[in-house]
Amino acid sequence: MLFQTRKCPCGRENDYETCCGLLHSGKARAATAEQLMRSRYSAYALKLIDYLYDTTHPDKRTSDLKLQMAAWAERAEFLKLEVLAARQGRAKDKVGKVEFIAHYRQYGEMKQMHEVSRFRRFDGSWHYFDGEID
Ligand SMILES: [Zn+2]
């Protein structure tokens, strides 16, 4: 696979295989909301729509969610993730918030998305709940 020897798209100084790749393949679970958030950014970059769907909180899985996510992943070229802040979302928390800026290119233009995402535990695992875009 193309990303095996590359740095992980999430911006950590790790190879994909030892970073978000572990979560995408199901070998590990996100310990924190921030880790899940990073892995979802990487999943968008790699167009892993099933992973994005599975890590969306069941209450937020609309019937067209996969189509929406696939369309978004297709349109954008994800360039860089900056995590600005994380509140709660640790091993013993049930909820968490992560503020980030995603840098991407769309139709030849450089863009940024500034979002505060909310995460909740479901069945013991972190899931994306919703987000406020700035
Ligand atoms: Zn990663």
JSON list of C-alpha atoms and ligand atoms in Angstrom, two decimals:
[
{"chain": "A", "resi": 1, "resn": "MET", "atom": "CA", "xyz": [0.00, 0.00, 0.00]},
{"chain": "A", "resi": 2, "resn": "LEU", "atom": "CA", "xyz": [1.13, 3.46, -0.90]},
{"chain": "A", "resi": 3, "resn": "PHE", "atom": "CA", "xyz": [1.23, 4.86, 2.62]},
{"chain": "A", "resi": 4, "resn": "GLN", "atom": "CA", "xyz": [3.17, 2.07, 4.30]},
{"chain": "A", "resi": 5, "resn": "THR", "atom": "CA", "xyz": [6.45, 3.90, 4.51]},
{"chain": "A", "resi": 6, "resn": "ARG", "atom": "CA", "xyz": [5.03, 7.38, 4.60]},
{"chain": "A", "resi": 7, "resn": "LYS", "atom": "CA", "xyz": [4.36, 9.59, 7.53]},
{"chain": "A", "resi": 8, "resn": "CYS", "atom": "CA", "xyz": [0.81, 9.35, 8.76]},
{"chain": "A", "resi": 9, "resn": "PRO", "atom": "CA", "xyz": [-1.57, 11.91, 7.19]},
{"chain": "A", "resi": 10, "resn": "CYS", "atom": "CA", "xyz": [-2.68, 12.98, 10.69]},
{"chain": "A", "resi": 11, "resn": "GLY", "atom": "CA", "xyz": [0.54, 14.96, 11.18]},
{"chain": "A", "resi": 12, "resn": "ARG", "atom": "CA", "xyz": [2.19, 12.93, 13.92]},
{"chain": "A", "resi": 13, "resn": "GLU", "atom": "CA", "xyz": [5.80, 11.99, 13.38]},
{"chain": "A", "resi": 14, "resn": "ASN", "atom": "CA", "xyz": [4.89, 8.35, 12.90]},
{"chain": "A", "resi": 15, "resn": "ASP", "atom": "CA", "xyz": [4.59, 6.05, 9.94]},
{"chain": "A", "resi": 16, "resn": "TYR", "atom": "CA", "xyz": [1.03, 5.38, 8.94]},
{"chain": "A", "resi": 17, "resn": "GLU", "atom": "CA", "xyz": [1.37, 1.72, 9.90]},
{"chain": "A", "resi": 18, "resn": "THR", "atom": "CA", "xyz": [2.20, 2.48, 13.53]},
{"chain": "A", "resi": 19, "resn": "CYS", "atom": "CA", "xyz": [-0.21, 5.43, 13.81]},
{"chain": "A", "resi": 20, "resn": "CYS", "atom": "CA", "xyz": [-3.73, 5.72, 12.39]},
{"chain": "A", "resi": 21, "resn": "GLY", "atom": "CA", "xyz": [-3.18, 2.53, 10.38]},
{"chain": "A", "resi": 22, "resn": "LEU", "atom": "CA", "xyz": [-3.54, 0.56, 13.61]},
{"chain": "A", "resi": 23, "resn": "LEU", "atom": "CA", "xyz": [-6.97, 2.06, 14.19]},
{"chain": "A", "resi": 24, "resn": "HIS", "atom": "CA", "xyz": [-8.09, 1.78, 10.57]},
{"chain": "A", "resi": 25, "resn": "SER", "atom": "CA", "xyz": [-7.23, -1.92, 10.48]},
{"chain": "A", "resi": 26, "resn": "GLY", "atom": "CA", "xyz": [-8.96, -2.58, 13.81]},
{"chain": "A", "resi": 27, "resn": "LYS", "atom": "CA", "xyz": [-5.75, -3.66, 15.55]},
{"chain": "A", "resi": 28, "resn": "ALA", "atom": "CA", "xyz": [-6.16, -0.90, 18.12]},
{"chain": "A", "resi": 29, "resn": "ARG", "atom": "CA", "xyz": [-8.88, 1.38, 19.42]},
{"chain": "A", "resi": 30, "resn": "ALA", "atom": "CA", "xyz": [-8.56, 5.10, 19.95]},
{"chain": "A", "resi": 31, "resn": "ALA", "atom": "CA", "xyz": [-7.65, 5.75, 23.59]},
{"chain": "A", "resi": 32, "resn": "THR", "atom": "CA", "xyz": [-8.61, 9.40, 23.41]},
{"chain": "A", "resi": 33, "resn": "ALA", "atom": "CA", "xyz": [-11.02, 11.56, 21.45]},
{"chain": "A", "resi": 34, "resn": "GLU", "atom": "CA", "xyz": [-8.07, 13.36, 19.90]},
{"chain": "A", "resi": 35, "resn": "GLN", "atom": "CA", "xyz": [-6.64, 10.08, 18.65]},
{"chain": "A", "resi": 36, "resn": "LEU", "atom": "CA", "xyz": [-9.97, 9.21, 17.08]},
{"chain": "A", "resi": 37, "resn": "MET", "atom": "CA", "xyz": [-10.20, 12.66, 15.53]},
{"chain": "A", "resi": 38, "resn": "ARG", "atom": "CA", "xyz": [-6.75, 12.29, 13.97]},
{"chain": "A", "resi": 39, "resn": "SER", "atom": "CA", "xyz": [-7.61, 8.86, 12.65]},
{"chain": "A", "resi": 40, "resn": "ARG", "atom": "CA", "xyz": [-10.79, 10.23, 11.07]},
{"chain": "A", "resi": 41, "resn": "TYR", "atom": "CA", "xyz": [-8.83, 12.98, 9.36]},
{"chain": "A", "resi": 42, "resn": "SER", "atom": "CA", "xyz": [-6.45, 10.32, 8.02]},
{"chain": "A", "resi": 43, "resn": "ALA", "atom": "CA", "xyz": [-9.44, 8.25, 6.94]},
{"chain": "A", "resi": 44, "resn": "TYR", "atom": "CA", "xyz": [-10.75, 11.20, 4.93]},
{"chain": "A", "resi": 45, "resn": "ALA", "atom": "CA", "xyz": [-7.32, 11.63, 3.37]},
{"chain": "A", "resi": 46, "resn": "LEU", "atom": "CA", "xyz": [-7.27, 7.93, 2.43]},
{"chain": "A", "resi": 47, "resn": "LYS", "atom": "CA", "xyz": [-11.00, 7.79, 1.57]},
{"chain": "A", "resi": 48, "resn": "LEU", "atom": "CA", "xyz": [-11.77, 5.08, 4.13]},
{"chain": "A", "resi": 49, "resn": "ILE", "atom": "CA", "xyz": [-15.48, 5.74, 4.21]},
{"chain": "A", "resi": 50, "resn": "ASP", "atom": "CA", "xyz": [-16.45, 2.61, 6.15]},
{"chain": "A", "resi": 51, "resn": "TYR", "atom": "CA", "xyz": [-14.11, 3.62, 8.96]},
{"chain": "A", "resi": 52, "resn": "LEU", "atom": "CA", "xyz": [-15.64, 7.09, 9.03]},
{"chain": "A", "resi": 53, "resn": "TYR", "atom": "CA", "xyz": [-19.12, 5.61, 9.16]},
{"chain": "A", "resi": 54, "resn": "ASP", "atom": "CA", "xyz": [-18.23, 3.12, 11.90]},
{"chain": "A", "resi": 55, "resn": "THR", "atom": "CA", "xyz": [-16.68, 5.83, 14.06]},
{"chain": "A", "resi": 56, "resn": "THR", "atom": "CA", "xyz": [-19.70, 8.12, 13.73]},
{"chain": "A", "resi": 57, "resn": "HIS", "atom": "CA", "xyz": [-22.01, 7.88, 16.73]},
{"chain": "A", "resi": 58, "resn": "PRO", "atom": "CA", "xyz": [-25.01, 5.66, 15.86]},
{"chain": "A", "resi": 59, "resn": "ASP", "atom": "CA", "xyz": [-27.43, 8.52, 16.67]},
{"chain": "A", "resi": 60, "resn": "LYS", "atom": "CA", "xyz": [-25.80, 10.55, 13.89]},
{"chain": "A", "resi": 61, "resn": "ARG", "atom": "CA", "xyz": [-25.70, 7.90, 11.16]},
{"chain": "A", "resi": 62, "resn": "THR", "atom": "CA", "xyz": [-28.14, 9.28, 8.62]},
{"chain": "A", "resi": 63, "resn": "SER", "atom": "CA", "xyz": [-29.11, 7.21, 5.59]},
{"chain": "A", "resi": 64, "resn": "ASP", "atom": "CA", "xyz": [-27.04, 9.34, 3.22]},
{"chain": "A", "resi": 65, "resn": "LEU", "atom": "CA", "xyz": [-24.05, 9.75, 5.54]},
{"chain": "A", "resi": 66, "resn": "LYS", "atom": "CA", "xyz": [-21.71, 7.47, 3.58]},
{"chain": "A", "resi": 67, "resn": "LEU", "atom": "CA", "xyz": [-22.54, 9.25, 0.34]},
{"chain": "A", "resi": 68, "resn": "GLN", "atom": "CA", "xyz": [-21.94, 12.63, 1.93]},
{"chain": "A", "resi": 69, "resn": "MET", "atom": "CA", "xyz": [-18.62, 11.59, 3.40]},
{"chain": "A", "resi": 70, "resn": "ALA", "atom": "CA", "xyz": [-17.48, 9.96, 0.18]},
{"chain": "A", "resi": 71, "resn": "ALA", "atom": "CA", "xyz": [-18.37, 13.09, -1.80]},
{"chain": "A", "resi": 72, "resn": "TRP", "atom": "CA", "xyz": [-16.45, 15.28, 0.63]},
{"chain": "A", "resi": 73, "resn": "ALA", "atom": "CA", "xyz": [-13.41, 12.96, 0.61]},
{"chain": "A", "resi": 74, "resn": "GLU", "atom": "CA", "xyz": [-13.50, 12.92, -3.19]},
{"chain": "A", "resi": 75, "resn": "ARG", "atom": "CA", "xyz": [-13.69, 16.70, -3.58]},
{"chain": "A", "resi": 76, "resn": "ALA", "atom": "CA", "xyz": [-10.95, 17.63, -1.12]},
{"chain": "A", "resi": 77, "resn": "GLU", "atom": "CA", "xyz": [-7.26, 16.90, -1.09]},
{"chain": "A", "resi": 78, "resn": "PHE", "atom": "CA", "xyz": [-6.28, 16.85, 2.56]},
{"chain": "A", "resi": 79, "resn": "LEU", "atom": "CA", "xyz": [-2.96, 18.54, 3.18]},
{"chain": "A", "resi": 80, "resn": "LYS", "atom": "CA", "xyz": [-2.45, 19.11, 6.87]},
{"chain": "A", "resi": 81, "resn": "LEU", "atom": "CA", "xyz": [-4.14, 18.80, 10.24]},
{"chain": "A", "resi": 82, "resn": "GLU", "atom": "CA", "xyz": [-3.56, 21.16, 13.13]},
{"chain": "A", "resi": 83, "resn": "VAL", "atom": "CA", "xyz": [-5.05, 20.18, 16.47]},
{"chain": "A", "resi": 84, "resn": "LEU", "atom": "CA", "xyz": [-5.51, 23.37, 18.49]},
{"chain": "A", "resi": 85, "resn": "ALA", "atom": "CA", "xyz": [-7.04, 22.08, 21.70]},
{"chain": "A", "resi": 86, "resn": "ALA", "atom": "CA", "xyz": [-8.54, 19.02, 23.30]},
{"chain": "A", "resi": 87, "resn": "ARG", "atom": "CA", "xyz": [-10.94, 19.07, 26.27]},
{"chain": "A", "resi": 88, "resn": "GLN", "atom": "CA", "xyz": [-11.67, 15.88, 28.20]},
{"chain": "A", "resi": 89, "resn": "GLY", "atom": "CA", "xyz": [-11.85, 12.94, 25.83]},
{"chain": "A", "resi": 90, "resn": "ARG", "atom": "CA", "xyz": [-9.34, 10.98, 27.84]},
{"chain": "A", "resi": 91, "resn": "ALA", "atom": "CA", "xyz": [-9.37, 7.35, 28.92]},
{"chain": "A", "resi": 92, "resn": "LYS", "atom": "CA", "xyz": [-11.80, 7.93, 31.81]},
{"chain": "A", "resi": 93, "resn": "ASP", "atom": "CA", "xyz": [-14.06, 10.49, 30.15]},
{"chain": "A", "resi": 94, "resn": "LYS", "atom": "CA", "xyz": [-17.37, 9.86, 28.43]},
{"chain": "A", "resi": 95, "resn": "VAL", "atom": "CA", "xyz": [-17.34, 12.98, 26.27]},
{"chain": "A", "resi": 96, "resn": "GLY", "atom": "CA", "xyz": [-14.65, 15.05, 24.65]},
{"chain": "A", "resi": 97, "resn": "LYS", "atom": "CA", "xyz": [-14.09, 18.02, 22.38]},
{"chain": "A", "resi": 98, "resn": "VAL", "atom": "CA", "xyz": [-11.32, 18.59, 19.91]},
{"chain": "A", "resi": 99, "resn": "GLU", "atom": "CA", "xyz": [-10.69, 21.87, 18.12]},
{"chain": "A", "resi": 100, "resn": "PHE", "atom": "CA", "xyz": [-8.76, 21.65, 14.89]},
{"chain": "A", "resi": 101, "resn": "ILE", "atom": "CA", "xyz": [-8.02, 23.20, 11.54]},
{"chain": "A", "resi": 102, "resn": "ALA", "atom": "CA", "xyz": [-7.96, 20.96, 8.50]},
{"chain": "A", "resi": 103, "resn": "HIS", "atom": "CA", "xyz": [-6.06, 22.36, 5.54]},
{"chain": "A", "resi": 104, "resn": "TYR", "atom": "CA", "xyz": [-7.16, 21.07, 2.18]},
{"chain": "A", "resi": 105, "resn": "ARG", "atom": "CA", "xyz": [-7.26, 21.91, -1.49]},
{"chain": "A", "resi": 106, "resn": "GLN", "atom": "CA", "xyz": [-10.51, 21.99, -3.39]},
{"chain": "A", "resi": 107, "resn": "TYR", "atom": "CA", "xyz": [-10.88, 22.83, -7.06]},
{"chain": "A", "resi": 108, "resn": "GLY", "atom": "CA", "xyz": [-7.33, 24.21, -7.03]},
{"chain": "A", "resi": 109, "resn": "GLU", "atom": "CA", "xyz": [-7.94, 26.51, -4.06]},
{"chain": "A", "resi": 110, "resn": "MET", "atom": "CA", "xyz": [-6.33, 26.27, -0.66]},
{"chain": "A", "resi": 111, "resn": "LYS", "atom": "CA", "xyz": [-8.92, 26.11, 2.09]},
{"chain": "A", "resi": 112, "resn": "GLN", "atom": "CA", "xyz": [-9.22, 25.64, 5.82]},
{"chain": "A", "resi": 113, "resn": "MET", "atom": "CA", "xyz": [-11.92, 24.14, 7.94]},
{"chain": "A", "resi": 114, "resn": "HIS", "atom": "CA", "xyz": [-11.93, 25.23, 11.57]},
{"chain": "A", "resi": 115, "resn": "GLU", "atom": "CA", "xyz": [-14.12, 22.95, 13.65]},
{"chain": "A", "resi": 116, "resn": "VAL", "atom": "CA", "xyz": [-14.81, 22.02, 17.23]},
{"chain": "A", "resi": 117, "resn": "SER", "atom": "CA", "xyz": [-15.82, 18.37, 17.14]},
{"chain": "A", "resi": 118, "resn": "ARG", "atom": "CA", "xyz": [-17.71, 16.64, 19.91]},
{"chain": "A", "resi": 119, "resn": "PHE", "atom": "CA", "xyz": [-17.04, 13.02, 20.70]},
{"chain": "A", "resi": 120, "resn": "ARG", "atom": "CA", "xyz": [-18.93, 10.53, 22.82]},
{"chain": "A", "resi": 121, "resn": "ARG", "atom": "CA", "xyz": [-18.31, 7.05, 23.94]},
{"chain": "A", "resi": 122, "resn": "PHE", "atom": "CA", "xyz": [-20.58, 4.38, 22.58]},
{"chain": "A", "resi": 123, "resn": "ASP", "atom": "CA", "xyz": [-20.11, 0.74, 23.49]},
{"chain": "A", "resi": 124, "resn": "GLY", "atom": "CA", "xyz": [-16.83, 1.69, 25.16]},
{"chain": "A", "resi": 125, "resn": "SER", "atom": "CA", "xyz": [-15.30, 3.29, 22.07]},
{"chain": "A", "resi": 126, "resn": "TRP", "atom": "CA", "xyz": [-14.92, 6.91, 21.05]},
{"chain": "A", "resi": 127, "resn": "HIS", "atom": "CA", "xyz": [-17.28, 8.07, 18.33]},
{"chain": "A", "resi": 128, "resn": "TYR", "atom": "CA", "xyz": [-17.67, 11.35, 16.49]},
{"chain": "A", "resi": 129, "resn": "PHE", "atom": "CA", "xyz": [-20.92, 13.02, 17.59]},
{"chain": "A", "resi": 130, "resn": "ASP", "atom": "CA", "xyz": [-21.12, 16.38, 15.87]},
{"chain": "A", "resi": 131, "resn": "GLY", "atom": "CA", "xyz": [-19.16, 19.50, 15.17]},
{"chain": "A", "resi": 132, "resn": "GLU", "atom": "CA", "xyz": [-19.43, 23.26, 15.06]},
{"chain": "A", "resi": 133, "resn": "ILE", "atom": "CA", "xyz": [-17.76, 24.85, 12.12]},
{"chain": "A", "resi": 134, "resn": "ASP", "atom": "CA", "xyz": [-16.30, 28.26, 12.77]},
{"chain": "B", "resi": 1, "resn": "ZN", "atom": "ZN", "xyz": [-1.93, 9.11, 12.40]}
]
